[in-house]
Amino acid sequence: YQYTETGRWENTTEVIEIEAGSSIDEIMSHLTPGKDVAGLTFEGWSYEGNLEGIYPSVKAIYNKNIVSVYSEYLDEEGAIASEAKIIFLDKEATYKDVLEELNDAKDVIGCSFVEWKLVDEDISIDDTIDRDYVSFYAAYDKYPVHIQKVYIDNDDVLKNEESVVLYNAGTSLESIY
């Protein structure tokens, strides 16, 4: 896989002749060098897994980490909105460094933005990034719950009522009903 000008990782196939029993280092030394792209400098190839398959897979390594960032937050109406983008970070970057790349979550319909949180709770915000995908969500002091009631009234007329109720962060579903 190589990162391309299109802003995506793309799979390329290369057929090389090697001797049976060749090590992964020997195999990778025969690969065509990757290309510098989008301000990234190609540094080599990375391989994870085993050589048992017919088509071993390698991934280009660049001078910066290429990280896909996904974030969820509330839009102006209190509905969940999301954003996905790819960013380039220094190799020593932490998850905290990604926060600078997220949009500015705003206070909406009575909910005050508190902070961005990692979806994966096993990761500390101060850890060095060790993956190529990270997901955040905006935490608020309250959360809107959109309620829609559809019913037939006493005059046999179909009614549709919508409302938004705000609940404090940490409110359990059981306490609402």
Coordinates of N, CA and C in Angstrom, one line a residue:
Y1 N 0.8 -1.2 0.0 CA 0.0 0.0 0.0 C 0.9 1.2 0.0
Q2 N 0.5 2.2 -0.8 CA 1.2 3.5 -0.9 C 0.1 4.6 -0.8
Y3 N 0.5 5.7 -0.1 CA -0.3 6.9 -0.1 C -0.2 7.6 -1.4
T4 N -1.3 8.1 -2.0 CA -1.2 8.7 -3.3 C -1.7 10.1 -3.3
E5 N -1.5 10.8 -4.4 CA -2.0 12.2 -4.5 C -3.5 12.3 -4.4
T6 N -4.2 11.2 -4.5 CA -5.7 11.3 -4.4 C -6.1 11.4 -2.9
G7 N -5.1 11.3 -2.0 CA -5.4 11.3 -0.6 C -5.9 10.0 0.0
R8 N -5.5 8.9 -0.6 CA -6.0 7.6 -0.2 C -4.8 6.6 -0.2
W9 N -4.9 5.6 0.6 CA -4.0 4.5 0.5 C -4.4 3.6 -0.7
E10 N -3.5 3.3 -1.6 CA -3.9 2.5 -2.7 C -3.0 1.2 -2.8
N11 N -3.6 0.2 -3.2 CA -2.9 -1.1 -3.3 C -2.3 -1.2 -4.7
T12 N -1.0 -1.5 -4.7 CA -0.3 -1.7 -6.0 C 0.3 -3.1 -5.9
T13 N 0.4 -3.7 -7.0 CA 0.9 -5.1 -7.1 C 2.3 -5.1 -7.8
E14 N 3.2 -5.8 -7.2 CA 4.5 -5.9 -7.9 C 4.9 -7.4 -7.8
V15 N 5.3 -8.0 -8.9 CA 5.8 -9.3 -8.9 C 7.3 -9.3 -9.0
I16 N 7.9 -10.1 -8.0 CA 9.4 -10.2 -8.0 C 9.7 -11.6 -7.9
E17 N 10.9 -12.0 -8.4 CA 11.4 -13.3 -8.3 C 12.3 -13.4 -7.1
I18 N 12.1 -14.4 -6.2 CA 12.9 -14.6 -5.1 C 13.1 -16.1 -4.9
E19 N 14.1 -16.5 -4.1 CA 14.4 -17.9 -3.8 C 13.5 -18.3 -2.7
A20 N 13.1 -19.6 -2.7 CA 12.3 -20.2 -1.6 C 13.1 -20.0 -0.3
G21 N 12.4 -19.7 0.7 CA 13.1 -19.5 2.0 C 13.7 -18.1 2.3
S22 N 13.5 -17.2 1.3 CA 14.0 -15.8 1.5 C 13.4 -15.1 2.7
S23 N 14.2 -14.3 3.4 CA 13.6 -13.6 4.5 C 12.9 -12.4 4.0
I24 N 12.1 -11.8 4.9 CA 11.3 -10.7 4.6 C 12.2 -9.5 4.2
D25 N 13.4 -9.4 4.8 CA 14.3 -8.3 4.5 C 14.8 -8.5 3.1
E26 N 15.1 -9.7 2.7 CA 15.6 -10.0 1.3 C 14.5 -9.7 0.3
I27 N 13.2 -10.0 0.6 CA 12.1 -9.7 -0.3 C 12.0 -8.2 -0.4
M28 N 12.0 -7.5 0.7 CA 11.7 -6.1 0.6 C 12.8 -5.3 -0.1
S29 N 14.0 -5.9 -0.1 CA 15.2 -5.2 -0.7 C 15.0 -5.2 -2.3
H30 N 14.1 -6.1 -2.8 CA 13.8 -6.2 -4.2 C 12.7 -5.3 -4.6
L31 N 12.0 -4.7 -3.7 CA 10.8 -3.9 -4.1 C 11.2 -2.6 -4.7
T32 N 10.4 -2.1 -5.6 CA 10.7 -0.7 -6.2 C 10.4 0.3 -5.1
P33 N 11.4 1.2 -4.9 CA 11.2 2.3 -3.9 C 9.9 3.0 -4.1
G34 N 9.2 3.4 -3.0 CA 8.0 4.2 -3.1 C 8.3 5.6 -3.5
K35 N 7.2 6.4 -3.7 CA 7.4 7.7 -4.2 C 7.1 8.7 -3.1
D36 N 7.8 9.9 -3.1 CA 7.4 11.0 -2.3 C 6.1 11.5 -2.8
V37 N 5.2 11.9 -1.9 CA 3.9 12.3 -2.3 C 3.3 13.3 -1.3
A38 N 2.6 14.3 -1.8 CA 1.8 15.2 -0.9 C 2.6 15.8 0.2
G39 N 3.9 16.1 0.0 CA 4.8 16.6 1.0 C 5.4 15.6 1.9
L40 N 5.1 14.3 1.7 CA 5.7 13.2 2.5 C 6.9 12.6 1.8
T41 N 7.9 12.2 2.6 CA 9.1 11.6 2.0 C 9.1 10.1 2.3
F42 N 9.2 9.3 1.2 CA 9.2 7.9 1.4 C 10.5 7.5 2.1
E43 N 10.3 6.6 3.1 CA 11.4 6.1 3.9 C 11.7 4.6 3.8
G44 N 10.7 3.9 3.3 CA 10.9 2.4 3.2 C 9.6 1.7 3.3
W45 N 9.7 0.4 3.5 CA 8.6 -0.5 3.5 C 8.4 -1.1 4.9
S46 N 7.2 -1.4 5.3 CA 6.9 -2.0 6.5 C 6.1 -3.3 6.2
Y47 N 6.4 -4.3 7.0 CA 5.6 -5.6 6.8 C 5.2 -6.1 8.1
E48 N 3.9 -6.5 8.2 CA 3.4 -7.1 9.4 C 2.7 -8.4 9.0
G49 N 2.8 -9.4 9.8 CA 2.2 -10.7 9.4 C 3.2 -11.8 9.2
N50 N 2.9 -12.7 8.4 CA 3.8 -13.8 8.1 C 3.9 -14.0 6.6
L51 N 4.9 -14.8 6.2 CA 5.1 -15.0 4.7 C 4.4 -16.2 4.2
E52 N 3.5 -16.7 4.9 CA 2.8 -18.0 4.5 C 1.9 -17.8 3.3
G53 N 1.3 -16.6 3.2 CA 0.4 -16.3 2.1 C 1.1 -16.2 0.8
I54 N 0.4 -16.3 -0.3 CA 0.9 -16.2 -1.6 C 1.2 -14.7 -1.9
Y55 N 0.4 -13.8 -1.3 CA 0.6 -12.4 -1.6 C 0.9 -11.6 -0.3
P56 N 2.1 -11.6 0.1 CA 2.5 -10.8 1.3 C 2.2 -9.3 1.0
S57 N 1.8 -8.6 2.1 CA 1.4 -7.2 2.0 C 2.4 -6.4 2.7
V58 N 2.8 -5.3 2.1 CA 3.7 -4.3 2.7 C 3.1 -2.9 2.6
K59 N 3.5 -2.0 3.4 CA 3.0 -0.7 3.5 C 4.1 0.3 3.5
A60 N 3.9 1.4 2.7 CA 5.0 2.4 2.6 C 5.1 3.2 4.0
I61 N 6.3 3.5 4.3 CA 6.6 4.3 5.5 C 7.0 5.6 5.0
Y62 N 6.5 6.7 5.6 CA 6.9 8.0 5.3 C 7.5 8.8 6.5
N63 N 8.0 10.0 6.2 CA 8.6 10.7 7.3 C 7.6 11.3 8.3
K64 N 6.4 11.2 8.0 CA 5.3 11.6 8.9 C 4.3 10.4 9.0
N65 N 3.6 10.4 10.2 CA 2.5 9.5 10.3 C 1.3 10.0 9.5
I66 N 0.6 9.1 8.8 CA -0.6 9.5 8.1 C -1.8 8.9 8.9
V67 N -2.6 9.8 9.5 CA -3.6 9.4 10.4 C -5.0 9.8 9.9
S68 N -5.9 8.9 9.8 CA -7.3 9.2 9.5 C -8.0 9.5 10.8
V69 N -8.6 10.7 10.9 CA -9.3 11.2 12.1 C -10.8 11.3 11.9
Y70 N -11.5 10.8 12.8 CA -13.0 10.8 12.7 C -13.4 11.5 14.0
S71 N -14.4 12.4 13.9 CA -14.9 13.1 15.1 C -16.4 13.3 15.0
E72 N -17.1 13.2 16.1 CA -18.5 13.4 16.2 C -18.8 14.5 17.2
Y73 N -19.8 15.3 16.9 CA -20.1 16.5 17.7 C -21.6 16.8 17.4
L74 N -22.1 17.8 18.1 CA -23.5 18.2 17.9 C -23.5 19.4 17.0
D75 N -24.5 19.3 16.0 CA -24.7 20.5 15.1 C -25.6 21.5 15.8
E76 N -25.9 22.5 15.1 CA -26.7 23.6 15.6 C -28.1 23.2 16.2
E77 N -28.7 22.1 15.6 CA -30.0 21.6 16.0 C -29.8 20.6 17.1
G78 N -28.6 20.2 17.5 CA -28.4 19.2 18.5 C -28.3 17.8 17.9
A79 N -28.3 17.6 16.6 CA -28.2 16.3 16.0 C -26.7 16.0 15.9
I80 N -26.4 14.7 15.9 CA -25.0 14.2 15.8 C -24.5 14.5 14.4
A81 N -23.4 15.2 14.3 CA -22.7 15.5 13.0 C -21.3 14.8 13.1
S82 N -20.7 14.6 12.0 CA -19.4 14.0 12.0 C -18.5 14.6 10.9
E83 N -17.2 14.4 11.1 CA -16.2 14.9 10.2 C -15.1 13.8 10.1
A84 N -14.6 13.6 8.9 CA -13.5 12.6 8.7 C -12.4 13.3 7.8
K85 N -11.2 13.2 8.2 CA -10.1 13.8 7.4 C -8.8 13.0 7.7
I86 N -7.9 13.2 6.8 CA -6.6 12.6 6.9 C -5.6 13.7 7.3
I87 N -4.7 13.5 8.3 CA -3.7 14.5 8.7 C -2.4 13.8 8.7
F88 N -1.3 14.7 8.6 CA 0.1 14.2 8.7 C 0.6 14.7 10.0
L89 N 1.2 13.8 10.8 CA 1.8 14.2 12.1 C 3.2 13.7 12.2
D90 N 4.0 14.4 13.0 CA 5.3 14.0 13.3 C 5.3 12.6 14.0
K91 N 6.3 11.8 13.9 CA 6.4 10.5 14.4 C 6.2 10.5 15.9
E92 N 6.6 11.5 16.6 CA 6.5 11.6 18.1 C 5.2 12.2 18.5
A93 N 4.3 12.5 17.6 CA 3.0 13.2 18.0 C 2.2 12.3 18.9
T94 N 1.5 13.0 19.8 CA 0.5 12.3 20.7 C -0.9 12.5 20.2
Y95 N -1.8 11.8 20.9 CA -3.2 12.0 20.5 C -3.7 13.4 20.8
K96 N -3.0 14.1 21.8 CA -3.3 15.4 22.2 C -3.1 16.4 21.0
D97 N -2.0 16.0 20.2 CA -1.7 16.9 19.0 C -2.8 16.8 18.0
V98 N -3.6 15.8 17.9 CA -4.6 15.7 17.0 C -5.7 16.7 17.3
L99 N -5.9 17.0 18.6 CA -7.0 18.0 19.0 C -6.9 19.3 18.2
E100 N -5.7 19.7 17.9 CA -5.5 21.0 17.1 C -6.1 20.9 15.7
E101 N -6.3 19.6 15.2 CA -6.8 19.4 13.9 C -8.3 19.3 13.8
L102 N -9.0 19.2 15.0 CA -10.4 19.0 15.1 C -11.1 20.3 14.9
N103 N -12.4 20.2 14.4 CA -13.1 21.5 14.3 C -13.5 22.0 15.7
D104 N -13.9 23.3 15.7 CA -14.3 23.9 17.0 C -15.7 23.5 17.4
A105 N -15.8 22.5 18.3 CA -17.1 22.1 18.7 C -17.7 23.3 19.5
K106 N -19.0 23.6 19.3 CA -19.6 24.8 19.9 C -20.7 24.4 20.9
D107 N -21.0 25.3 21.8 CA -22.2 25.1 22.6 C -23.4 25.2 21.7
V108 N -24.4 24.2 22.0 CA -25.6 24.2 21.1 C -26.8 23.9 22.0
I109 N -27.9 24.5 21.6 CA -29.2 24.4 22.3 C -29.2 24.0 23.8
G110 N -28.5 24.8 24.5 CA -28.4 24.5 26.0 C -27.4 23.5 26.4
C111 N -26.6 23.1 25.5 CA -25.5 22.1 25.9 C -24.2 22.8 25.7
S112 N -23.4 22.8 26.8 CA -22.1 23.4 26.7 C -21.0 22.4 26.4
F113 N -20.2 22.7 25.4 CA -19.0 21.8 25.0 C -18.1 21.8 26.2
V114 N -17.6 20.6 26.6 CA -16.7 20.4 27.7 C -15.3 20.1 27.1
E115 N -15.1 19.0 26.3 CA -13.8 18.6 25.8 C -14.0 17.6 24.7
W116 N -12.9 17.4 24.0 CA -12.9 16.2 23.1 C -12.4 15.0 23.8
K117 N -13.0 13.9 23.6 CA -12.6 12.6 24.2 C -12.3 11.6 23.2
L118 N -11.3 10.7 23.5 CA -11.0 9.6 22.6 C -12.1 8.5 22.7
V119 N -12.6 7.9 21.6 CA -13.6 6.9 21.7 C -13.0 5.6 22.3
D120 N -11.7 5.3 22.0 CA -11.0 4.2 22.6 C -10.5 4.6 24.0
E121 N -11.2 4.1 25.0 CA -10.8 4.5 26.4 C -9.5 3.8 26.9
D122 N -9.0 2.9 26.1 CA -7.7 2.2 26.5 C -6.5 3.1 26.1
I123 N -6.8 4.2 25.5 CA -5.7 5.1 25.0 C -5.7 6.3 25.9
S124 N -4.5 6.8 26.3 CA -4.4 8.0 27.0 C -4.1 9.1 26.0
I125 N -4.7 10.3 26.2 CA -4.5 11.5 25.3 C -3.0 11.8 25.2
D126 N -2.2 11.4 26.2 CA -0.8 11.8 26.1 C 0.1 10.7 25.5
D127 N -0.5 9.6 25.1 CA 0.2 8.5 24.4 C 0.7 8.9 23.0
T128 N 1.8 8.4 22.6 CA 2.3 8.6 21.2 C 1.4 7.8 20.3
I129 N 1.0 8.4 19.2 CA 0.1 7.7 18.2 C 0.8 6.5 17.6
D130 N 0.1 5.4 17.8 CA 0.6 4.1 17.3 C -0.3 3.4 16.3
R131 N -1.2 4.2 15.7 CA -2.1 3.6 14.7 C -2.4 4.6 13.7
D132 N -3.0 4.2 12.6 CA -3.3 5.1 11.5 C -4.8 5.6 11.5
Y133 N -5.5 5.3 12.5 CA -6.9 5.7 12.6 C -7.2 6.1 14.1
V134 N -7.9 7.2 14.3 CA -8.2 7.6 15.6 C -9.6 8.3 15.6
S135 N -10.4 8.1 16.6 CA -11.8 8.6 16.6 C -12.0 9.4 18.0
F136 N -12.6 10.6 17.8 CA -12.9 11.4 19.0 C -14.4 11.7 19.0
Y137 N -14.9 12.0 20.2 CA -16.3 12.6 20.3 C -16.3 13.8 21.2
A138 N -17.2 14.7 20.9 CA -17.3 15.9 21.7 C -18.1 15.6 22.9
A139 N -17.6 15.9 24.1 CA -18.3 15.7 25.4 C -19.0 17.1 25.8
Y140 N -20.2 17.0 26.2 CA -21.0 18.2 26.6 C -21.5 18.0 28.1
D141 N -21.9 19.1 28.7 CA -22.4 19.0 30.1 C -23.8 18.4 30.1
K142 N -24.5 18.6 29.0 CA -25.8 18.0 28.8 C -25.9 17.4 27.4
Y143 N -26.9 16.5 27.2 CA -27.1 15.9 25.9 C -28.5 16.0 25.5
P144 N -28.8 16.4 24.2 CA -30.2 16.5 23.8 C -30.7 15.1 23.4
V145 N -31.9 14.9 23.8 CA -32.6 13.7 23.3 C -33.8 14.1 22.5
H146 N -33.8 13.7 21.2 CA -34.9 14.1 20.3 C -36.0 13.1 20.5
I147 N -37.2 13.6 20.8 CA -38.3 12.7 21.1 C -39.4 13.0 20.1
Q148 N -39.9 12.0 19.4 CA -41.0 12.1 18.5 C -42.1 11.3 18.9
K149 N -43.3 11.9 19.1 CA -44.5 11.1 19.4 C -45.4 11.1 18.2
V150 N -45.8 10.0 17.8 CA -46.8 9.9 16.7 C -48.0 9.1 17.3
Y151 N -49.2 9.7 17.2 CA -50.3 9.0 17.8 C -51.6 9.5 17.2
I152 N -52.7 8.8 17.5 CA -54.0 9.2 17.0 C -54.7 9.9 18.2
D153 N -55.2 11.1 18.0 CA -55.8 11.8 19.1 C -57.3 11.4 19.3
N154 N -58.0 12.0 20.2 CA -59.4 11.6 20.5 C -60.3 11.9 19.3
D155 N -59.9 12.7 18.4 CA -60.8 13.0 17.2 C -60.3 12.2 16.0
D156 N -59.6 11.1 16.3 CA -59.0 10.2 15.2 C -58.2 10.9 14.2
V157 N -57.4 11.9 14.7 CA -56.5 12.7 13.8 C -55.1 12.2 14.2
L158 N -54.3 11.9 13.1 CA -52.9 11.5 13.4 C -52.1 12.7 13.8
K159 N -51.4 12.6 14.9 CA -50.6 13.7 15.4 C -49.2 13.3 15.4
N160 N -48.3 14.3 15.2 CA -46.9 14.1 15.3 C -46.3 15.3 16.1
E161 N -45.8 15.0 17.2 CA -45.1 16.0 18.1 C -43.7 15.7 18.3
E162 N -42.9 16.7 18.1 CA -41.4 16.6 18.3 C -41.0 17.5 19.4
S163 N -40.0 17.0 20.2 CA -39.4 17.9 21.2 C -38.0 17.5 21.5
V164 N -37.3 18.4 22.1 CA -35.9 18.1 22.5 C -35.8 18.2 24.0
V165 N -35.4 17.2 24.7 CA -35.2 17.2 26.2 C -33.7 17.1 26.5
L166 N -33.2 18.0 27.4 CA -31.8 18.0 27.7 C -31.6 17.1 29.0
Y167 N -30.6 16.3 28.9 CA -30.2 15.5 30.1 C -28.8 15.7 30.5
N168 N -28.5 15.7 31.8 CA -27.1 15.9 32.2 C -26.3 14.8 31.8
A169 N -25.0 15.1 31.5 CA -24.0 14.0 31.1 C -24.0 13.0 32.3
G170 N -24.0 11.7 31.9 CA -23.9 10.7 32.9 C -25.3 10.1 33.3
T171 N -26.4 10.7 32.8 CA -27.7 10.3 33.1 C -27.9 8.9 32.5
S172 N -28.4 8.0 33.3 CA -28.6 6.6 32.7 C -30.0 6.5 32.1
L173 N -30.1 5.6 31.1 CA -31.3 5.4 30.4 C -32.4 5.0 31.4
E174 N -32.1 4.2 32.4 CA -33.1 3.7 33.3 C -33.7 4.9 34.1
S175 N -32.9 5.9 34.4 CA -33.5 7.0 35.2 C -34.4 7.9 34.4
I176 N -34.3 7.8 33.0 CA -35.2 8.6 32.2 C -36.6 8.1 32.2
Y177 N -36.8 6.8 32.2 CA -38.1 6.1 32.1 C -38.7 5.9 33.4

